[in-house]
Short mmCIF file of C-alpha atoms in Angstrom, two decimals:
data_model
loop_
_atom_site.label_atom_id
_atom_site.label_comp_id
_atom_site.label_asym_id
_atom_site.label_seq_id
_atom_site.Cartn_x
_atom_site.Cartn_y
_atom_site.Cartn_z
CA MET A 1 6.03 -9.22 -9.52
CA ASN A 2 7.76 -11.86 -11.88
CA THR A 3 9.24 -9.54 -14.48
CA ILE A 4 10.80 -9.93 -17.81
CA LYS A 5 12.89 -7.04 -18.98
CA LYS A 6 11.92 -5.20 -22.28
CA SER A 7 14.34 -3.33 -24.23
CA ILE A 8 12.45 -1.36 -26.83
CA LYS A 9 13.75 1.79 -28.61
CA LYS A 10 11.91 4.87 -27.62
CA LYS A 11 9.22 5.89 -30.18
CA ILE A 12 6.87 8.76 -30.58
CA VAL A 13 3.33 7.76 -29.10
CA LEU A 14 1.60 11.21 -29.16
CA ARG A 15 2.22 14.52 -30.70
CA THR A 16 0.03 17.74 -30.22
CA LEU A 17 0.03 21.43 -29.90
CA ALA A 18 -0.08 23.42 -26.68
CA MET A 19 -3.16 25.59 -26.62
CA PRO A 20 -4.41 28.69 -24.70
CA SER A 21 -7.16 26.48 -22.99
CA ASP A 22 -4.36 24.47 -21.45
CA THR A 23 -2.65 27.23 -19.53
CA ASN A 24 -2.32 27.76 -15.84
CA ALA A 25 -2.80 31.15 -13.83
CA ASN A 26 0.77 32.14 -15.01
CA GLY A 27 -0.04 31.63 -18.57
CA ASP A 28 2.23 28.56 -18.84
CA ILE A 29 0.86 25.18 -19.95
CA PHE A 30 -0.52 23.39 -16.75
CA GLY A 31 1.57 20.44 -15.39
CA GLY A 32 -1.54 18.54 -15.14
CA TRP A 33 -2.11 18.73 -18.84
CA ILE A 34 1.29 17.66 -19.61
CA MET A 35 0.82 14.71 -17.19
CA SER A 36 -2.39 13.67 -19.00
CA GLN A 37 -0.57 13.74 -22.35
CA MET A 38 2.15 11.36 -20.93
CA ASP A 39 -0.55 9.14 -19.60
CA MET A 40 -2.33 8.83 -23.01
CA GLY A 41 0.79 8.37 -24.88
CA GLY A 42 2.07 5.58 -22.46
CA ALA A 43 -1.32 3.79 -22.50
CA ILE A 44 -1.19 3.66 -26.15
CA LEU A 45 2.13 1.94 -26.13
CA ALA A 46 0.86 -0.36 -23.14
CA LYS A 47 -2.28 -1.34 -25.07
CA GLN A 48 -0.06 -2.19 -28.16
CA ILE A 49 2.17 -4.52 -26.14
CA SER A 50 -0.61 -6.03 -23.82
CA LYS A 51 -2.99 -6.41 -26.91
CA GLY A 52 -5.80 -5.04 -24.85
CA LYS A 53 -7.26 -2.57 -22.22
CA VAL A 54 -4.92 -1.13 -19.65
CA VAL A 55 -5.33 1.17 -16.62
CA THR A 56 -2.95 3.42 -14.98
CA LEU A 57 -1.57 2.19 -11.70
CA LYS A 58 0.92 4.43 -10.74
CA VAL A 59 3.28 7.29 -11.80
CA HIS A 60 6.84 7.04 -10.66
CA GLU A 61 8.84 10.39 -10.03
CA MET A 62 7.39 12.85 -12.43
CA ILE A 63 10.09 15.43 -13.12
CA PHE A 64 9.48 18.77 -14.91
CA PHE A 65 12.56 20.48 -16.35
CA LYS A 66 11.14 23.42 -18.29
CA ARG A 67 8.08 25.27 -19.04
CA ILE A 68 5.81 24.85 -22.00
CA SER A 69 4.45 27.93 -23.81
CA ILE A 70 1.31 28.26 -26.05
CA GLY A 71 2.05 27.08 -29.48
CA ASP A 72 4.91 24.81 -28.70
CA LEU A 73 4.76 21.42 -30.37
CA VAL A 74 4.53 18.75 -27.63
CA SER A 75 5.86 15.16 -28.40
CA CYS A 76 5.61 12.18 -25.89
CA TYR A 77 8.32 9.37 -26.40
CA ALA A 78 7.91 6.34 -24.87
CA HIS A 79 9.44 2.74 -24.30
CA CYS A 80 8.56 -0.32 -22.15
CA ILE A 81 11.20 -0.84 -19.54
CA ASN A 82 9.63 -3.73 -17.72
CA ILE A 83 6.80 -6.39 -18.45
CA GLY A 84 5.37 -8.38 -15.46
CA ASN A 85 2.54 -11.07 -15.48
CA THR A 86 -0.06 -8.31 -15.53
CA SER A 87 1.67 -4.94 -15.64
CA LEU A 88 4.10 -3.13 -17.62
CA LYS A 89 6.19 -0.06 -16.87
CA ILE A 90 6.56 2.57 -19.53
CA LYS A 91 9.24 5.29 -19.52
CA ILE A 92 7.89 8.48 -21.03
CA GLU A 93 9.58 11.69 -21.95
CA VAL A 94 8.19 14.82 -23.37
CA TRP A 95 9.99 16.95 -25.67
CA ILE A 96 8.83 20.44 -27.12
CA LYS A 97 9.66 22.05 -30.46
CA LYS A 98 9.57 25.76 -30.17
CA ILE A 99 7.71 26.93 -33.33
CA THR A 100 7.66 30.63 -32.91
CA SER A 101 9.70 31.89 -29.83
CA GLN A 102 13.05 30.06 -30.30
CA PRO A 103 15.14 29.38 -33.51
CA LEU A 104 13.31 27.07 -35.79
CA GLY A 105 13.89 23.48 -34.90
CA SER A 106 14.90 24.11 -31.09
CA LYS A 107 13.97 20.99 -29.19
CA PHE A 108 14.04 20.68 -25.40
CA LYS A 109 13.19 17.69 -23.15
CA ILE A 110 10.67 19.33 -20.60
CA ALA A 111 9.42 16.32 -18.43
CA LYS A 112 9.99 12.52 -17.80
CA ALA A 113 8.26 9.81 -15.67
CA ILE A 114 7.74 6.18 -15.36
CA PHE A 115 4.10 4.99 -15.59
CA THR A 116 2.81 1.65 -14.55
CA TYR A 117 -0.15 0.26 -16.36
CA VAL A 118 -2.20 -3.11 -15.50
CA ALA A 119 -3.66 -5.06 -18.21
CA ILE A 120 -7.37 -5.61 -17.62
CA ASP A 121 -10.07 -7.91 -19.12
CA LYS A 122 -13.72 -6.90 -19.99
CA ASN A 123 -14.64 -6.91 -16.30
CA GLY A 124 -12.02 -4.57 -15.28
CA ASN A 125 -9.93 -7.38 -13.58
CA PRO A 126 -6.21 -7.76 -13.94
CA ARG A 127 -5.32 -10.11 -16.92
CA PHE A 128 -2.15 -11.87 -17.89
CA ILE A 129 -0.27 -10.04 -20.66
CA PHE A 130 1.24 -13.26 -21.99
CA LYS A 131 -0.68 -16.44 -21.84
#
């Protein structure tokens, strides 16, 4: 992959509230739900940069640091770390803000990963990001 380094300050790409319907058998927020929020947030940034449709190619080393509880405010922050001919690598961090169970304003980083997205054309084929 011919790559161009892209250094962009991380920005918020998605914010939502953890709901009871998103829990696992232990009553915590399901890790798959967290990963889907990260994927949506990363795709938003990848679409903005590539100026079109993208698909998720790969998730690199997903790490969870803390659990999420119902009612936590979930924020996904992202920045592009690499742009290739047809793909982008986006680093994504998930932070939560405890609204009810911790002192007001307590924030915690609970997950991180790098997602690779591929820019696609209207037929679903890879396309060049920069022409």
